[in-house]
Structure formats: C-alpha cells, structure tokens
CSV table of C-alpha atoms in Angstrom, one decimal:
chain,number,residue,atom,x,y,z
A,28,MET,CA,-2.3,15.4,24.5
A,29,TYR,CA,-1.1,14.9,20.9
A,30,VAL,CA,1.6,12.3,21.9
A,31,GLY,CA,-0.8,10.6,24.3
A,32,VAL,CA,-3.5,10.2,21.6
A,33,ALA,CA,-0.9,8.8,19.1
A,34,ILE,CA,0.4,6.2,21.6
A,35,LEU,CA,-3.1,5.2,22.8
A,36,SER,CA,-4.4,4.8,19.3
A,37,ALA,CA,-1.5,2.5,18.4
A,38,CYS,CA,-1.8,0.3,21.4
A,39,PRO,CA,-4.6,-2.0,20.0
A,40,LEU,CA,-2.2,-3.2,17.3
A,41,PHE,CA,0.2,-4.5,19.9
A,42,LEU,CA,-2.5,-5.8,22.4
A,43,GLY,CA,-4.7,-7.6,19.9
A,44,ALA,CA,-3.9,-7.3,16.2
A,45,ARG,CA,-6.6,-9.8,15.3
A,46,SER,CA,-9.3,-7.6,16.7
A,47,ILE,CA,-8.3,-4.6,14.4
A,48,PRO,CA,-10.8,-5.6,11.6
A,49,ARG,CA,-13.7,-5.7,14.1
A,50,ILE,CA,-12.6,-2.3,15.6
A,51,LEU,CA,-12.5,-0.7,12.1
A,52,GLN,CA,-15.9,-2.2,11.2
A,53,ALA,CA,-17.3,-0.8,14.5
A,54,SER,CA,-15.7,2.6,13.6
A,55,LEU,CA,-17.6,2.6,10.3
A,56,ALA,CA,-20.8,1.6,12.0
A,57,LEU,CA,-20.3,4.3,14.6
A,58,SER,CA,-19.8,6.9,11.9
A,59,ILE,CA,-22.9,6.0,10.0
A,60,VAL,CA,-25.1,5.7,13.1
A,61,GLY,CA,-23.6,8.9,14.4
A,62,LEU,CA,-24.7,10.7,11.2
A,63,VAL,CA,-28.3,9.6,11.8
A,64,VAL,CA,-28.2,10.5,15.5
A,65,ILE,CA,-26.5,13.9,15.0
A,66,LEU,CA,-28.7,14.8,12.0
A,67,CYS,CA,-31.9,14.0,14.0
A,68,LEU,CA,-30.7,16.0,17.0
A,69,LEU,CA,-29.8,19.1,14.8
A,70,LEU,CA,-33.1,19.0,12.9
A,71,GLY,CA,-35.1,18.4,16.1
A,72,MET,CA,-33.4,21.0,18.3
A,73,ARG,CA,-32.4,23.8,15.9
A,74,LYS,CA,-33.4,27.3,17.0
A,75,GLN,CA,-33.2,29.1,13.7
A,76,SER,CA,-33.3,28.4,10.0
A,77,GLN,CA,-31.4,30.5,7.4
A,78,PRO,CA,-32.6,31.2,3.8
A,79,TRP,CA,-30.8,29.5,0.9
A,80,SER,CA,-29.1,32.8,0.1
A,81,PHE,CA,-27.2,32.4,3.4
A,82,ILE,CA,-24.9,29.8,1.7
A,83,THR,CA,-24.1,32.1,-1.3
A,84,ASN,CA,-23.5,35.2,0.8
A,85,VAL,CA,-19.8,36.3,1.3
A,86,HIS,CA,-18.5,35.3,4.7
A,87,GLY,CA,-15.0,35.6,6.1
A,88,ASN,CA,-12.3,38.3,6.4
A,89,SER,CA,-9.2,36.8,4.8
A,90,GLY,CA,-8.5,39.9,2.8
A,91,TRP,CA,-8.7,38.1,-0.6
A,92,GLY,CA,-11.3,38.8,-3.2
A,93,VAL,CA,-14.4,36.6,-3.4
A,94,LYS,CA,-13.3,34.6,-6.4
A,95,THR,CA,-9.7,34.1,-5.1
A,96,ALA,CA,-11.0,33.2,-1.7
A,97,TRP,CA,-13.3,30.6,-3.2
A,98,MET,CA,-10.4,29.1,-5.2
A,99,LEU,CA,-8.2,29.0,-2.1
A,100,GLY,CA,-11.0,27.2,-0.3
A,101,LEU,CA,-10.6,24.3,-2.7
A,102,GLY,CA,-7.5,23.3,-0.8
A,103,ASN,CA,-9.6,22.6,2.3
A,104,SER,CA,-12.0,20.5,0.4
A,105,MET,CA,-9.2,18.2,-0.6
A,106,TYR,CA,-8.8,17.0,3.0
A,107,ALA,CA,-11.7,14.6,2.2
A,108,PHE,CA,-9.3,12.8,-0.2
A,109,SER,CA,-6.2,12.7,2.0
A,110,SER,CA,-6.6,9.1,3.1
A,111,THR,CA,-8.4,7.5,0.2
A,112,ASP,CA,-5.2,5.6,-0.7
A,113,ALA,CA,-5.1,3.9,2.7
A,114,ALA,CA,-6.5,0.6,1.3
A,115,ILE,CA,-3.8,0.5,-1.4
A,116,HIS,CA,-1.1,-0.1,1.3
A,117,ILE,CA,-2.8,-3.4,2.3
A,118,ALA,CA,-3.4,-4.5,-1.3
A,119,GLU,CA,-1.0,-7.4,-0.9
A,120,GLU,CA,-3.2,-8.9,1.8
A,121,MET,CA,-6.3,-8.8,-0.4
A,122,ILE,CA,-7.8,-11.4,-2.7
A,123,HIS,CA,-8.3,-10.0,-6.2
A,124,PRO,CA,-7.0,-6.5,-5.4
A,125,GLU,CA,-7.5,-5.4,-9.0
A,126,ARG,CA,-11.2,-5.6,-8.4
A,127,ARG,CA,-11.5,-5.0,-4.7
A,128,LEU,CA,-9.3,-1.8,-4.5
A,129,PRO,CA,-11.4,0.2,-7.0
A,130,GLN,CA,-14.5,-0.9,-5.2
A,131,VAL,CA,-13.1,0.1,-1.8
A,132,LEU,CA,-11.8,3.5,-3.1
A,133,ASN,CA,-15.1,4.4,-4.8
A,134,MET,CA,-17.2,3.2,-1.9
A,135,THR,CA,-15.1,5.3,0.4
A,136,LEU,CA,-15.9,8.4,-1.6
A,137,ALA,CA,-19.6,7.5,-2.0
A,138,ILE,CA,-20.0,6.8,1.7
A,139,GLY,CA,-18.2,10.0,2.6
A,140,PHE,CA,-20.4,12.1,0.3
A,141,ALA,CA,-23.6,10.5,1.4
A,142,THR,CA,-22.8,11.0,5.1
A,143,SER,CA,-21.3,14.5,5.0
A,144,PHE,CA,-23.4,16.4,2.5
A,145,PRO,CA,-26.7,16.3,4.3
A,146,LEU,CA,-25.1,17.0,7.6
A,147,LEU,CA,-23.2,20.0,6.3
A,148,LEU,CA,-26.3,21.3,4.6
A,149,VAL,CA,-28.3,21.2,7.8
A,150,MET,CA,-25.5,22.8,9.8
A,151,MET,CA,-24.9,25.6,7.3
A,152,LEU,CA,-28.6,26.5,7.1
A,153,SER,CA,-29.0,26.4,10.9
A,154,MET,CA,-26.0,28.4,12.2
A,155,ASN,CA,-26.2,32.1,12.9
A,156,ASP,CA,-22.7,33.4,13.3
A,157,THR,CA,-20.1,32.3,10.7
A,158,ASP,CA,-17.3,34.4,12.1
A,159,ALA,CA,-17.7,32.8,15.6
A,160,VAL,CA,-17.4,29.3,14.0
A,161,VAL,CA,-14.3,30.2,12.0
A,162,GLY,CA,-12.6,31.8,14.9
A,163,SER,CA,-13.4,29.0,17.4
A,164,THR,CA,-10.7,26.6,18.6
A,165,LEU,CA,-13.5,23.9,18.3
A,166,PRO,CA,-15.6,24.9,15.3
A,167,TYR,CA,-17.9,21.8,15.5
A,168,ALA,CA,-18.6,22.5,19.2
A,169,GLU,CA,-19.4,26.2,18.4
A,170,LEU,CA,-21.6,25.2,15.5
A,171,PHE,CA,-23.5,22.5,17.5
A,172,GLN,CA,-24.1,25.1,20.3
A,173,GLN,CA,-25.4,27.7,17.9
A,174,VAL,CA,-27.8,25.2,16.3
A,175,THR,CA,-29.2,23.5,19.5
A,176,ASN,CA,-28.4,26.1,22.2
A,177,ASN,CA,-28.0,23.1,24.5
A,178,LYS,CA,-24.6,22.3,26.1
A,179,ALA,CA,-25.6,18.7,27.0
A,180,ALA,CA,-26.5,17.9,23.4
A,181,THR,CA,-23.3,19.6,22.1
A,182,THR,CA,-21.2,17.6,24.5
A,183,PHE,CA,-22.9,14.4,23.5
A,184,MET,CA,-22.3,15.0,19.8
A,185,MET,CA,-18.7,16.1,20.3
A,186,CYS,CA,-18.0,12.9,22.4
A,187,TRP,CA,-19.5,10.8,19.6
A,188,ILE,CA,-17.3,12.5,16.9
A,189,THR,CA,-14.2,12.1,19.1
A,190,LEU,CA,-14.9,8.4,19.5
A,191,VAL,CA,-15.2,7.9,15.8
A,192,LEU,CA,-12.0,9.8,15.1
A,193,PHE,CA,-10.1,7.9,17.7
A,194,SER,CA,-11.2,4.5,16.4
A,195,ALA,CA,-10.3,5.6,12.8
A,196,LEU,CA,-6.8,6.5,13.9
A,197,ILE,CA,-6.2,2.8,14.7
A,198,GLY,CA,-6.5,2.0,11.0
A,199,GLN,CA,-4.1,4.7,10.1
A,200,TRP,CA,-1.3,3.0,12.1
A,201,VAL,CA,-2.0,-0.2,10.1
A,202,THR,CA,-1.6,1.8,6.9
A,203,CYS,CA,1.5,3.7,8.1
A,204,GLY,CA,3.3,0.6,9.3
A,205,ARG,CA,2.7,-1.3,6.1
A,206,LEU,CA,3.6,1.6,3.9
A,207,ALA,CA,6.9,2.0,5.6
A,208,TRP,CA,7.4,-1.8,5.6
A,209,ALA,CA,6.8,-2.1,1.9
A,210,PHE,CA,9.3,0.8,1.3
A,211,ALA,CA,11.9,-1.0,3.5
A,212,ARG,CA,11.2,-4.4,1.8
A,213,ASP,CA,12.0,-2.8,-1.6
A,214,GLY,CA,15.2,-1.3,-0.3
A,215,GLY,CA,14.0,2.3,-0.1
A,216,LEU,CA,14.8,3.1,3.6
A,217,PRO,CA,18.1,3.3,5.4
A,218,TYR,CA,18.7,0.0,7.3
A,219,SER,CA,16.0,-1.6,5.1
A,220,ASP,CA,17.0,-5.2,6.2
A,221,PHE,CA,16.2,-4.2,9.8
A,222,PHE,CA,12.9,-2.5,9.1
A,223,ALA,CA,11.7,-5.1,6.6
A,224,HIS,CA,11.1,-7.5,9.4
A,225,VAL,CA,7.6,-8.8,10.1
A,226,SER,CA,7.0,-9.9,13.7
A,227,HIS,CA,5.9,-13.6,13.9
A,228,ARG,CA,4.4,-13.0,17.3
A,229,HIS,CA,2.2,-10.0,16.4
A,230,ALA,CA,1.8,-10.9,12.7
A,231,PHE,CA,2.4,-7.3,11.4
A,232,PRO,CA,5.5,-5.1,10.8
A,233,VAL,CA,6.2,-4.0,14.3
A,234,ARG,CA,9.4,-2.1,13.6
A,235,THR,CA,8.1,0.1,10.9
A,236,THR,CA,4.9,0.8,12.9
A,237,LEU,CA,7.0,1.9,15.8
A,238,LEU,CA,9.1,4.0,13.3
A,239,ALA,CA,6.0,5.7,12.1
A,240,LEU,CA,4.8,6.3,15.6
A,241,ALA,CA,8.1,7.8,16.7
A,242,PHE,CA,8.1,10.1,13.6
A,243,CYS,CA,4.6,11.4,14.4
A,244,CYS,CA,5.4,11.9,18.1
A,245,CYS,CA,8.6,13.9,17.1
A,246,TYR,CA,6.6,15.9,14.6
A,247,GLY,CA,4.0,16.8,17.3
A,248,LEU,CA,6.8,18.5,19.2
A,249,LEU,CA,7.1,21.0,16.4
A,250,TYR,CA,3.8,22.5,17.7
A,251,LEU,CA,5.7,23.7,20.8
A,252,ILE,CA,8.2,25.5,18.6
A,253,SER,CA,6.0,27.1,15.9
A,254,THR,CA,2.3,26.6,15.5
A,255,THR,CA,2.5,28.2,12.0
A,256,ALA,CA,5.0,25.7,10.8
A,257,PHE,CA,3.0,22.8,12.3
A,258,ASN,CA,-0.2,23.9,10.6
A,259,SER,CA,1.7,24.5,7.3
A,260,ILE,CA,3.0,20.9,7.3
A,261,ILE,CA,-0.6,19.6,7.9
A,262,THR,CA,-1.8,21.7,5.0
A,263,SER,CA,1.0,20.5,2.9
A,264,ALA,CA,0.1,16.9,3.5
A,265,VAL,CA,-3.0,17.3,1.3
A,266,LEU,CA,-0.8,18.6,-1.5
A,267,PHE,CA,1.8,15.9,-1.1
A,268,SER,CA,-0.8,13.1,-1.1
A,269,ASN,CA,-2.4,14.5,-4.3
A,270,ILE,CA,1.1,14.8,-6.0
A,271,THR,CA,1.6,11.1,-5.3
A,272,TYR,CA,-1.8,10.3,-6.8
A,273,CYS,CA,-1.3,12.3,-10.0
A,274,ILE,CA,2.2,11.2,-10.9
A,275,PRO,CA,1.1,7.7,-12.0
A,276,GLN,CA,-1.8,9.2,-13.8
A,277,ALA,CA,0.6,11.5,-15.8
A,278,ILE,CA,2.9,8.6,-16.6
A,279,VAL,CA,0.0,6.5,-17.9
A,280,GLY,CA,-1.3,9.4,-20.0
A,281,VAL,CA,2.1,10.1,-21.6
A,282,ARG,CA,3.0,6.5,-22.3
A,283,GLY,CA,-0.4,5.3,-23.3
A,284,ARG,CA,-2.9,3.2,-21.4
A,285,LYS,CA,-2.5,0.2,-23.6
A,286,ASN,CA,1.3,0.3,-23.3
A,287,VAL,CA,1.3,0.5,-19.5
A,288,LEU,CA,-1.8,-1.0,-17.9
A,289,PRO,CA,-2.5,-4.7,-17.9
A,290,ASP,CA,-6.0,-6.1,-18.4
A,291,HIS,CA,-8.0,-5.0,-15.4
A,292,SER,CA,-11.5,-4.5,-14.1
A,293,PHE,CA,-13.3,-1.2,-14.4
A,294,ASP,CA,-11.4,-0.4,-17.6
A,295,LEU,CA,-12.5,3.1,-18.8
A,296,GLY,CA,-10.9,2.7,-22.2
A,297,ARG,CA,-10.2,6.0,-23.9
A,298,LEU,CA,-12.4,7.8,-21.3
A,299,GLY,CA,-9.6,7.0,-18.8
A,300,TYR,CA,-7.4,9.6,-20.5
A,301,ILE,CA,-9.7,12.3,-19.1
A,302,CYS,CA,-8.5,11.2,-15.6
A,303,ASN,CA,-4.9,10.8,-16.7
A,304,VAL,CA,-4.8,14.4,-18.1
A,305,MET,CA,-7.0,16.3,-15.7
A,306,SER,CA,-5.6,14.8,-12.5
A,307,PRO,CA,-2.0,16.3,-12.9
A,308,VAL,CA,-3.5,19.6,-14.4
A,309,PHE,CA,-5.7,20.0,-11.3
A,310,VAL,CA,-3.0,19.1,-8.8
A,311,ILE,CA,-0.6,21.7,-10.4
A,312,PHE,CA,-3.4,24.3,-10.1
A,313,LEU,CA,-4.1,23.2,-6.6
A,314,GLY,CA,-0.4,23.3,-5.7
A,315,VAL,CA,-0.1,26.9,-6.8
A,316,LEU,CA,-3.1,27.9,-4.7
A,317,ILE,CA,-2.0,26.1,-1.6
A,318,CYS,CA,1.3,28.1,-1.7
A,319,PHE,CA,-0.7,31.4,-1.4
A,320,PRO,CA,-0.8,33.0,2.0
A,321,PRO,CA,-4.1,32.3,3.8
A,322,GLU,CA,-4.6,36.0,4.8
A,323,LEU,CA,-3.8,39.5,3.6
A,324,PRO,CA,-1.8,41.4,4.5
A,325,VAL,CA,1.0,38.8,5.1
A,326,THR,CA,2.7,39.0,8.5
A,327,THR,CA,5.1,36.8,10.4
A,328,GLN,CA,2.1,35.2,12.2
A,329,ASN,CA,0.2,34.1,9.1
A,330,ILE,CA,3.0,33.4,6.6
A,331,ASN,CA,2.6,30.2,4.5
A,332,PHE,CA,5.5,27.8,4.9
A,333,THR,CA,4.2,25.4,2.3
A,334,PRO,CA,6.6,26.4,-0.5
A,335,VAL,CA,9.5,26.0,1.9
A,336,ILE,CA,8.3,22.6,3.1
A,337,LEU,CA,7.7,21.5,-0.5
A,338,VAL,CA,11.2,22.3,-1.5
A,339,GLY,CA,12.6,20.8,1.7
A,340,CYS,CA,10.7,17.5,1.1
A,341,TYR,CA,11.9,17.4,-2.5
A,342,LEU,CA,15.5,17.8,-1.5
A,343,THR,CA,15.1,15.2,1.2
A,344,ILE,CA,13.7,12.7,-1.3
A,345,VAL,CA,16.5,13.4,-3.7
A,346,GLY,CA,19.0,12.9,-0.9
A,347,PHE,CA,17.4,9.6,0.0
A,348,TRP,CA,17.7,8.6,-3.6
A,349,PHE,CA,21.5,9.1,-3.6
A,350,VAL,CA,21.8,7.3,-0.2
A,351,ALA,CA,19.4,4.4,-0.8
A,352,GLY,CA,18.3,4.7,-4.4
A,353,LYS,CA,20.8,2.1,-5.7
A,354,ARG,CA,19.3,-0.5,-3.3
A,355,PHE,CA,15.7,0.3,-4.2
A,356,GLU,CA,14.2,-2.4,-6.4
A,357,GLY,CA,10.6,-1.5,-6.5
A,358,PRO,CA,7.6,-3.7,-5.7
A,359,LYS,CA,7.3,-7.2,-7.2
A,360,ILE,CA,3.8,-7.2,-8.6
A,361,ASP,CA,1.7,-10.4,-9.3
A,362,TRP,CA,-0.4,-9.4,-12.2
A,363,GLU,CA,-2.3,-12.7,-12.0
A,364,THR,CA,-1.4,-13.7,-15.5
A,365,ASP,CA,-3.2,-17.1,-15.5
A,366,ASP,CA,-5.9,-15.9,-18.0
A,367,GLN,CA,-3.3,-14.5,-20.4
A,368,VAL,CA,-1.2,-17.7,-20.3
A,369,GLY,CA,-4.2,-19.8,-20.9
A,370,ALA,CA,-5.2,-17.6,-23.9
A,371,ALA,CA,-1.7,-17.9,-25.3
A,372,ILE,CA,-1.8,-21.7,-25.1
A,373,ARG,CA,-5.2,-21.9,-26.8
A,374,ASP,CA,-4.0,-19.6,-29.6
A,375,SER,CA,-0.7,-21.6,-30.2
A,376,ALA,CA,-0.3,-24.7,-32.3
A,377,ILE,CA,1.3,-26.6,-29.4
A,378,GLU,CA,-0.8,-29.4,-27.8
A,379,ARG,CA,-1.5,-28.9,-24.2
A,380,LYS,CA,-0.1,-32.3,-23.2
A,381,GLU,CA,3.3,-31.2,-24.6
A,382,LEU,CA,3.5,-28.3,-22.1
A,383,PHE,CA,4.4,-28.5,-18.4
A,384,ILE,CA,3.2,-25.3,-16.7
A,385,THR,CA,4.2,-24.4,-13.2
A,386,THR,CA,1.9,-22.1,-11.1
A,387,LYS,CA,1.7,-21.2,-7.4
A,388,PHE,CA,-1.0,-21.9,-4.9
A,389,TRP,CA,-1.0,-18.6,-3.0
A,390,PRO,CA,-1.6,-18.8,0.7
A,391,HIS,CA,-4.7,-16.5,0.7
A,392,TRP,CA,-6.6,-19.2,-1.3
A,393,GLY,CA,-6.4,-21.6,1.6
A,394,ALA,CA,-9.6,-22.9,3.1
A,395,PRO,CA,-10.8,-20.6,5.9
A,396,GLU,CA,-11.4,-23.5,8.3
A,397,ASN,CA,-7.7,-24.5,7.9
A,398,VAL,CA,-6.1,-21.1,8.5
A,399,GLU,CA,-6.2,-21.0,12.3
A,400,LYS,CA,-5.2,-24.7,12.5
A,401,CYS,CA,-2.2,-24.1,10.4
A,402,LEU,CA,-1.2,-21.0,12.4
A,403,ASP,CA,-1.6,-22.8,15.7
A,404,LYS,CA,0.2,-26.0,14.7
A,405,GLY,CA,2.5,-24.7,12.0
A,406,SER,CA,1.2,-27.5,9.8
A,407,PHE,CA,0.5,-27.5,6.1
A,408,HIS,CA,-0.9,-31.0,6.1
A,409,PRO,CA,-4.5,-30.0,5.3
A,410,THR,CA,-3.5,-28.1,2.2
A,411,TRP,CA,-1.0,-30.8,1.2
A,412,ARG,CA,-3.6,-33.5,1.3
A,413,ALA,CA,-6.1,-31.3,-0.6
A,414,ILE,CA,-3.6,-30.7,-3.4
A,415,GLN,CA,-2.7,-34.4,-3.7
A,416,ALA,CA,-6.4,-35.1,-4.2
A,417,ILE,CA,-6.4,-32.7,-7.1
A,418,VAL,CA,-3.5,-34.6,-8.7
A,419,ALA,CA,-5.6,-37.8,-8.4
A,420,ILE,CA,-8.5,-36.3,-10.4
A,421,GLY,CA,-6.1,-35.1,-13.2
A,422,LYS,CA,-6.2,-31.4,-12.8
A,423,VAL,CA,-2.5,-31.1,-12.0
A,424,ARG,CA,0.4,-33.4,-12.8
A,425,ALA,CA,2.7,-33.0,-9.8
A,426,VAL,CA,2.9,-31.3,-6.4
A,427,ASP,CA,5.8,-29.0,-5.7
A,428,VAL,CA,6.7,-26.6,-2.8
A,429,SER,CA,8.6,-23.4,-2.5
A,430,ASN,CA,11.1,-22.1,0.0
A,431,PHE,CA,10.8,-25.2,2.2
A,432,ASN,CA,13.8,-25.8,4.5
A,433,ILE,CA,15.1,-29.2,5.5
A,434,GLN,CA,12.7,-29.6,8.5
A,435,GLN,CA,9.7,-28.7,6.4
A,436,LEU,CA,10.8,-31.1,3.6
A,437,GLN,CA,11.2,-33.9,6.2
A,438,GLU,CA,7.7,-33.2,7.5
A,439,ALA,CA,6.3,-33.3,3.9
A,440,LEU,CA,8.1,-36.5,3.2
A,441,SER,CA,6.9,-38.1,6.4
A,442,ALA,CA,3.3,-37.1,5.6
A,443,GLY,CA,3.3,-39.6,2.8
A,444,GLY,CA,0.4,-39.7,0.4
A,445,SER,CA,-0.2,-41.0,-3.1
A,446,VAL,CA,1.8,-38.3,-4.9
A,447,PRO,CA,5.5,-37.8,-4.1
A,448,LEU,CA,7.1,-34.4,-3.5
A,449,SER,CA,8.7,-33.7,-6.9
A,450,CYS,CA,10.3,-30.2,-6.6
A,451,ASN,CA,11.3,-27.5,-4.2
A,452,GLN,CA,11.9,-23.9,-5.4
A,453,VAL,CA,14.5,-22.2,-3.3
A,454,GLU,CA,16.9,-19.2,-3.6
A,455,ALA,CA,20.5,-20.0,-4.7
A,456,ARG,CA,23.3,-18.1,-6.4
A,457,PRO,CA,27.2,-17.9,-6.2
A,458,TRP,CA,27.1,-15.7,-3.1
A,459,PHE,CA,24.4,-17.9,-1.5
A,460,SER,CA,25.0,-21.4,-2.6
A,461,ASN,CA,22.5,-23.0,-0.2
A,462,THR,CA,24.5,-26.3,-0.6
A,463,THR,CA,23.2,-28.1,2.5
A,464,LEU,CA,19.6,-27.8,1.4
A,465,LEU,CA,20.3,-28.6,-2.2
A,466,ASP,CA,22.2,-31.8,-1.2
A,467,PHE,CA,19.3,-32.9,1.0
A,468,MET,CA,17.0,-32.5,-1.9
A,469,LYS,CA,19.3,-34.4,-4.3
A,470,GLN,CA,19.5,-37.2,-1.7
A,471,HIS,CA,15.7,-37.5,-1.7
A,472,GLN,CA,15.3,-37.2,-5.4
A,473,ILE,CA,13.6,-33.8,-5.2
A,474,LEU,CA,14.1,-31.5,-8.2
A,475,ARG,CA,16.1,-28.4,-7.3
A,476,ALA,CA,14.6,-25.3,-8.9
A,477,VAL,CA,16.5,-22.1,-7.9
A,478,PHE,CA,15.3,-18.5,-8.3
A,479,CYS,CA,17.3,-15.2,-8.2
A,480,PRO,CA,20.3,-16.8,-10.0
A,481,PHE,CA,21.8,-13.4,-10.7
A,482,ALA,CA,19.1,-10.6,-10.8
A,483,GLY,CA,19.2,-7.9,-8.1
A,484,GLN,CA,21.5,-9.7,-5.7
A,485,LYS,CA,24.3,-7.5,-4.3
A,486,LYS,CA,27.5,-7.9,-2.3
A,487,GLY,CA,29.2,-4.9,-0.9
A,488,GLY,CA,26.8,-2.7,-2.9
A,489,VAL,CA,27.8,-4.2,-6.3
A,490,PRO,CA,25.2,-6.2,-8.2
A,491,LEU,CA,26.3,-9.7,-9.0
A,492,VAL,CA,26.1,-9.1,-12.8
A,493,LEU,CA,28.5,-6.1,-12.4
A,494,ASN,CA,31.0,-8.0,-10.2
A,495,PRO,CA,34.5,-7.7,-11.9
A,496,LEU,CA,35.3,-11.4,-11.3
A,497,VAL,CA,32.0,-12.5,-12.9
A,498,GLN,CA,32.5,-10.2,-15.8
A,499,GLN,CA,36.1,-11.4,-16.3
A,500,LEU,CA,35.0,-15.1,-16.3
A,501,ALA,CA,32.2,-14.3,-18.8
A,502,SER,CA,34.6,-12.5,-21.1
A,503,LYS,CA,37.2,-15.3,-20.8
A,504,ASN,CA,34.6,-17.9,-21.9
A,505,ALA,CA,33.1,-15.6,-24.6
A,506,MET,CA,29.6,-15.6,-23.1
A,507,GLY,CA,27.2,-13.2,-21.5
A,508,VAL,CA,27.2,-12.7,-17.7
A,509,GLY,CA,23.7,-14.2,-17.6
A,510,GLN,CA,24.8,-17.3,-19.6
A,511,LEU,CA,27.7,-17.7,-17.2
A,512,LEU,CA,25.6,-17.6,-14.0
A,513,GLN,CA,22.9,-19.8,-15.4
A,514,SER,CA,25.4,-22.3,-16.7
A,515,TRP,CA,26.9,-22.4,-13.2
A,516,ALA,CA,23.5,-23.2,-11.8
A,517,VAL,CA,22.9,-26.0,-14.4
A,518,GLN,CA,26.3,-27.6,-13.7
A,519,ARG,CA,25.3,-27.9,-10.1
A,520,GLY,CA,22.3,-30.0,-11.1
A,521,THR,CA,19.7,-27.2,-10.4
A,522,ILE,CA,17.1,-25.6,-12.6
A,523,PRO,CA,17.7,-21.8,-12.7
A,524,LEU,CA,14.5,-19.8,-13.1
A,525,GLY,CA,15.5,-16.8,-15.1
A,526,LYS,CA,13.5,-14.2,-17.1
A,527,SER,CA,12.6,-14.6,-20.7
A,528,GLN,CA,11.1,-11.2,-21.5
A,529,THR,CA,13.1,-10.6,-24.6
A,530,PRO,CA,14.5,-12.8,-27.4
A,531,GLY,CA,18.0,-12.1,-26.2
A,532,LEU,CA,17.2,-13.5,-22.7
A,533,SER,CA,15.5,-16.5,-24.2
A,534,TYR,CA,18.6,-17.2,-26.4
A,535,CYS,CA,20.9,-17.0,-23.4
A,536,GLN,CA,18.9,-19.6,-21.6
A,537,LEU,CA,18.8,-21.9,-24.6
A,538,HIS,CA,22.5,-21.8,-25.2
A,539,LEU,CA,24.2,-22.5,-21.9
A,540,GLU,CA,27.8,-23.7,-21.8
A,541,ASP,CA,29.9,-26.2,-19.8
C-alpha cells in the first residue's frame, strides 16, 4: 500500500506536468471546503459535549509525569511545520522570491492555524474516550465515530481527508525532485552531472524525481523489518527539518544581520535577532526532548532510535562531504542588485552617459502571451522584436544575447531588425576553448564575452587555478594565476567576465599582460 500510494501520487508529474498547479490549487480548495463540511457535520451530529475542563485534565498512560509529558508533546506539534519550507525549493521559478516566499510561508502557517484550530477544538470537546483514540490505528476515524456515532458520516469524512492528503502528496514530489536536482546542480550528489539533467520533454528534473521516489519506496520496506525503526525515522524527520531551519538563523545571529543579509522585504531590523537567537535555542531544546523514550518503562518494543538515526545521518553527511564536498559549489544566487547599482551610480561623480551597464532580461519576465508560442516553436522572435523597440526609444543602447549557439545566432541574424546583434556571452576557458562558436561570432562582428574564465572549473578533480601547469606559467611570467588566465582570454580577442569583489581582483583585471 505504501509503495503503491507513492507511485500513484508521482504519476501526475509524468502524465501531465502542466496540470500540477491546477491540481495543487484544487487540493487547497478541497482542504478549506472540507474544513467547513466536516466542521458542520461534527457540530450538527455530535452526541455529547464535554466541559472546558476536559481539555486540561490529564489523559494518557505514557508513564511520564504531567509536565514532562506535556513537553514531550511539543515534538508532535512540530509536525505542522515539517513542510513549510516546500516553497523554498521552487524559489528559482518565482518572480520576486524575496517578497513572495515570506508571503507564502506566512500564509501557509496562517491558513493552517485558521483551519485546524476550530476543528481540533470541536473534536476535543465532543469526544468521550481519549484512550480509545490514542490506541486506535486510525485515530481520526475513531474520533469521528465517537462524535457522530454514524458510520456513513465517518466514512465520508475519512474519504475526504484521504483525497486531500493524496492530492497534497503530488506537490511533495515536485519539492523532492527539485531539492535533489538543486543539490546535484551544485555538485553535492554523487554522479551530479547525471542527476542535474532537466528533461526537455517533461520540463522538470525527471531523474532526481525518480531518485527521490526510489529512496522513499526503499525506505517503506523498512516497515517490514522494524516498525519501531520506521516510526523513529518519521519522528526524526521533524527534528532534522527544524535543524536545517535553525542553522541559517544561528549564522545570521552570530555574524550580524547587516553583515549577512542583503536589502530585503519584511525586514525586522533588530527585532529579527529574537528569531535568530530563539530558533536555535528552541531546536536544541526540542532535539533533547525528541531523543527521550516515548514511554516508561523502556522496553525493546518502545525504544527510541532517534539518537542513533541522528548520529547515523550526521556521519552520512560527513561522509558525503569527503566524497563530494570538493565538487560542491553552492547555489548561485541572483540578489536582484539593480536598485543598488542604480543608487551607486546616482551617488557617484560619474555621468551616466560615460557608463555602459550590462544587465540581463530574465526569461520569467517574458510576456505571458508569448510563452506558449516560444515553447511550441522554439522561437525567441517576439522577445527579440520587443527589445529592439526599447532600443529605438532610448531606454537601452544595444541588444546582446547569452549562451546562443551557432544555429540560434543564425536565426537572430536572419530575423533582421533595426538594431544589430552586438554581443553574445558564452562560456570559454583553456579546457573548453569553444573556438568554433567564437570564430563564427568574429566573422559576423559579434563581440565575444566569455564567462567562467577560470573560477570553479575543474579537470580531473583539480581546479583550473590550482593546475600545476597554469601555476608554473603564471610564476614564469611573474603574474597571478587570474591575470594569466584573463590575459589568455584577452589575447584571443574575447572579453573575460571576471569578478571584482576586492581591490586585488580589480587590480588584476586592469593590469593584464601580453
């Protein structure tokens, strides 16, 4: 059943990826409508009503004292936050994620509280046997039956909840596939080049989605071996998620918000330090509690494997670091620095006409009516003509392209227009000279800008800047490795795009040698 549900819930991604947003919107609508329907059924059919003191009375037989049992119960409440980060893993597909992500995360919590609190309150005040609910294999079904004493109503409500849960699982595969893909893209997985592939046919990372599906199916088999270990891993997932949430909070708190965070929406200022400090403190406290055994006395049947799993996962992560850590580069973040660059120009003494600034027209800004046309025909002509019109009215000086191959350049040249194609930004370095493409660009008088002239490129596991031959040549010519590689690029007639984050890097780029 577990494996079957996993496979069935992943099928919509492969059968119709474009329909996923509509499915997830329908899932949200089903959840909200289901709240209203179930709440009305429970209120209209309940057979008893408990006093408010029923909530505060001690229920359960875990063997722990009342205060300790209450604190241990905090771990269960954290399940509500276990998937709040799902939207983060599709941030690269959002417009203005710096604003949209906080809105999505906070709305998730707000909707969750608004839909769950009244329902839980009604159920708690309408049930009559807490022990029966706790000991049931289907607690919700037992609770619905106690409140309504009607099997038909109980079955209807359980079917509705099952449908909502199943539809929500589809979105989890979207998140899992993209999370694994992003990790592979940054070099964090074994065989990263293979798993970093995005299917052109399905328009999503098929390989990492299948990898996540295979992992979950194999994990489900653990239930046949040990239900205790299976449940311990599920419990541990809450702790692991919260650890990943609090580590960035701790780093920001230690290094200082102004030193780490760029300008962003919803800036809490100094009040943000409350979150930066309290998050890791609470997670440490929660981590200790989750490692406690759920019941006393401890037996082989109720032993808590969370500490073992925690140590095992930590050792696995450390092992991955030694295996793939040298290849891991980390995400390349677009901080959307246009506003900062504009402010710097205004504050400088340099006239705007003396500066030539290059920026990118990101694909997600394309007109919606052109998206499907471009996907169907593989044509960029609508956007090309629109940008040329902007040149005509004086907002930009020239039109460039990035990562165009020879066929695409030929198509752009044949499209004509009032503004010629002036530059193509492509990848080139000593181990990937890209000579054929660069020669074609030279023949058609297209400026040849090249990125990745030396940073992060590896051959045989050795970075280009650490290659013995490169270092020997740099030493022989009494120059830095960066100067050598950028001088090589300039001698080829290309424009290397290097970093200038420090005065030293800027000096190297201004003093290139023949």
